[in-house]
Short mmCIF file of C-alpha atoms in Angstrom, two decimals:
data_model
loop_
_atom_site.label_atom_id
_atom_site.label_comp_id
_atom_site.label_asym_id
_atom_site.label_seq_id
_atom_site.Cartn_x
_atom_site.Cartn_y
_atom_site.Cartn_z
CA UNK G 16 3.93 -151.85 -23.78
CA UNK G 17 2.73 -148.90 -25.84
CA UNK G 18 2.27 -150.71 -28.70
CA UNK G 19 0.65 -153.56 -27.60
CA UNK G 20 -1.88 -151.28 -25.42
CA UNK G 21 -2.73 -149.83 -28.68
CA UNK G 22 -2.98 -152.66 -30.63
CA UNK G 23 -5.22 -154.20 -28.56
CA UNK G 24 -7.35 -151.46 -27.86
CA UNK G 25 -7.52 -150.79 -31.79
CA UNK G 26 -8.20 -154.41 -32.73
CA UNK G 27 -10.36 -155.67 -29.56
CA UNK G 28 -7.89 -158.55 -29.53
CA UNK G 29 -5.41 -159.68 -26.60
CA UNK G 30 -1.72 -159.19 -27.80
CA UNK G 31 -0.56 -162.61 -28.60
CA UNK G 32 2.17 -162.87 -25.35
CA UNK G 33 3.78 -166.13 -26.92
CA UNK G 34 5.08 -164.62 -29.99
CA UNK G 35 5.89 -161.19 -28.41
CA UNK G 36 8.40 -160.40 -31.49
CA UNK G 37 5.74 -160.91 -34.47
CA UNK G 38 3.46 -158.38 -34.00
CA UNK G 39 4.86 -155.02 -36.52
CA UNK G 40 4.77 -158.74 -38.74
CA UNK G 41 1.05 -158.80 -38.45
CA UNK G 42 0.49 -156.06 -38.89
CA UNK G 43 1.79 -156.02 -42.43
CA UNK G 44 -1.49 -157.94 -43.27
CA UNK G 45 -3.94 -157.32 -40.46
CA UNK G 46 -6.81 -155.41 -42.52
CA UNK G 47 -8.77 -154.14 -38.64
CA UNK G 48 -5.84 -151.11 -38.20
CA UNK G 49 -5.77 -148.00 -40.45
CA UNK G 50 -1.92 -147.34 -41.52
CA UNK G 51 -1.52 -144.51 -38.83
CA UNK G 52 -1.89 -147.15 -36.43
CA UNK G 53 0.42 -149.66 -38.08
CA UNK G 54 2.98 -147.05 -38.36
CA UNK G 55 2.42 -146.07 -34.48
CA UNK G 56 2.88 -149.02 -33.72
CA UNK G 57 6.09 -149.57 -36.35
CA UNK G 58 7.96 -146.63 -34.58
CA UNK G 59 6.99 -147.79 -31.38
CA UNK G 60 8.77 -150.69 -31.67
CA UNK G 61 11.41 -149.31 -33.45
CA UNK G 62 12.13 -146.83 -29.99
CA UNK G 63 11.85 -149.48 -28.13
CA UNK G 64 14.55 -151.30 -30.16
CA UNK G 65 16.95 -148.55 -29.77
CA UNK G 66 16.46 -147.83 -26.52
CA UNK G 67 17.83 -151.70 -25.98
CA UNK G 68 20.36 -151.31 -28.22
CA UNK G 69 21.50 -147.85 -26.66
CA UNK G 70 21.73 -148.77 -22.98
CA UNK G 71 25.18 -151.05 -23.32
CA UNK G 72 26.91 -147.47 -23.59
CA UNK G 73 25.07 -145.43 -21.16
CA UNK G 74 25.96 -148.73 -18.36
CA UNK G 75 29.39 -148.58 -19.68
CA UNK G 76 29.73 -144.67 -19.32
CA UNK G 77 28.34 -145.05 -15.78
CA UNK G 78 30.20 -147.64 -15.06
CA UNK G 79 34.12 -145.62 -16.05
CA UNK G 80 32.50 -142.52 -14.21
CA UNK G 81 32.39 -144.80 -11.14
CA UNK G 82 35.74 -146.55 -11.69
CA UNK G 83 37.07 -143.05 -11.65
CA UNK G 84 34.86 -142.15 -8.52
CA UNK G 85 33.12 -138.77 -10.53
CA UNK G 86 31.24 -136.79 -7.82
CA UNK G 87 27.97 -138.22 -7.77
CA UNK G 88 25.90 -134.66 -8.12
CA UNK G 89 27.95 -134.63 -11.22
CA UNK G 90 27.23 -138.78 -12.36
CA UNK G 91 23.48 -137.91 -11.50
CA UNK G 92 23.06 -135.03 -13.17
CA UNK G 93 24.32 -136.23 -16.53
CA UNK G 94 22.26 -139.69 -15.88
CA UNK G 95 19.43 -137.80 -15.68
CA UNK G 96 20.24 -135.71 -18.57
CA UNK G 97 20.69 -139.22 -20.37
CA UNK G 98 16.77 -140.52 -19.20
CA UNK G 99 15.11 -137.26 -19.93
CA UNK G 100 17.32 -137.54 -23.36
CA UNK G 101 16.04 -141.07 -23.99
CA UNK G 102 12.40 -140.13 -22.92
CA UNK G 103 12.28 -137.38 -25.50
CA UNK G 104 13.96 -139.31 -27.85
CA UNK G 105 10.91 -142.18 -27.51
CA UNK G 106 8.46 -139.58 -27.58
CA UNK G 107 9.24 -138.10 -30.63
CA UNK G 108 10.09 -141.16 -32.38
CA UNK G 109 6.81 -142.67 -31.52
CA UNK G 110 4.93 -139.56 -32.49
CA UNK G 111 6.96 -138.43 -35.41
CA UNK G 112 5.16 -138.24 -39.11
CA UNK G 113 7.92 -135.81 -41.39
CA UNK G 114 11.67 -135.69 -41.72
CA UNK G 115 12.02 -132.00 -39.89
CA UNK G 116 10.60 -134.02 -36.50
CA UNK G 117 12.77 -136.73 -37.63
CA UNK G 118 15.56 -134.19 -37.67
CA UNK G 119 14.79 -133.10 -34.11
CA UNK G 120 15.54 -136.96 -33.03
CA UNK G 121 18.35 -137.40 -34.43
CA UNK G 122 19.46 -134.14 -32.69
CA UNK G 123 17.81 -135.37 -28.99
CA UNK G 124 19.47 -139.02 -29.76
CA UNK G 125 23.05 -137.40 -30.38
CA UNK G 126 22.65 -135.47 -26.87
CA UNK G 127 22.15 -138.66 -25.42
CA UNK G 128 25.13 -140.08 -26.84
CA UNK G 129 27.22 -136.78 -26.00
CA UNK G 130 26.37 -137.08 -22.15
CA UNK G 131 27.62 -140.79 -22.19
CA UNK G 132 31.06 -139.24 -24.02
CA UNK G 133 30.93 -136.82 -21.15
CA UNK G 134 31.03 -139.41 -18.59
CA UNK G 135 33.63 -141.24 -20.27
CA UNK G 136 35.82 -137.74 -20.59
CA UNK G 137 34.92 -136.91 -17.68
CA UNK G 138 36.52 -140.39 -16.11
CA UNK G 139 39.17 -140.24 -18.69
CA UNK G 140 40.79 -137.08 -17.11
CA UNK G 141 40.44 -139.11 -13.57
CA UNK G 142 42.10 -141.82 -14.75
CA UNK G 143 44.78 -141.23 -17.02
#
C-alpha cells in the first residue's frame, strides 16, 4: 500500500488495480518520478515481497510451539518479538540508501529468523 500511496501521490495518477504486479515495471520508463522515488518504491516492494515470502516459517514456528503446548506468555512474547522484528525490518528496507543501513537489515532480518528457531527449539525440547 505504501508504494502505491506514493506513486500516486507523486504521479497524480490512480494505481492501475488490474495489473497490481507491473508497477516497479513502469516505473523503469515512467519519466513523471525522480529515481529516489522509483527506488522507494523498488524497496518497497521488495519488503513487501519478503515479508510474504518470510511468513511460511514464522506460521510454521507458531504452529510446533503450539503442538508442543509452549506457555503462551512465552509464544506471545517471541511473536511479538517476530512483528516488531518484521516492522523494523520493512522500515529500514524501505528507507535504506547505503550498505552500513543495509547491514543493519540484514542483522534485524536474522533476529527475526532466530525467534522462529527459538520457537521451534523451544517445541523441540517439548517434544522429543
Amino acid at each position: 500500500m505504501y508504494a502505491t500511496k506514493l506513486y500516486e501521490s507523486k504521479t497524480k495518477r490512480e494505481f492501475d488495480l488490474t495489473q497490481p504486479r507491473s508497477l516497479v515495471r513502469k516505473l523503469e520508463t515512467d519519466q513523471t518520478l525522480d529515481q529516489a522515488t522509483k527506488d522507494t518504491i523498488t524497496r518497497a516492494e521488495g519488503a513487501q515481497s519478503n515479508g510474504f515470502e518470510n511468513i511460511p516459517l514464522f506460521a510454521a514456528a507458531v504452529v510446533a510451539g503450539n503442538m508442543a503446548h509452549l506457555s503462551p506468555s512465552y509464544l506471545n512474547a517471541l511473536s511479538m518479538g517476530y512483528v516488531a522484528s518484521r516492522m523494523l525490518y520493512t522500515v529500514i528496507y524501505v528507507n535504506n540508501v547505503n550498505n552500513t543501513v543495509a547491514q543493519g537489515r540484514s542483522v534485524v532480518f536474522l533476529a527475526g529468523v532466530g525467534i522462529c528457531m527459538a520457537l521451534f527449539v523451544g517445541a523441540g525440547r517439548v517434544l522429543g
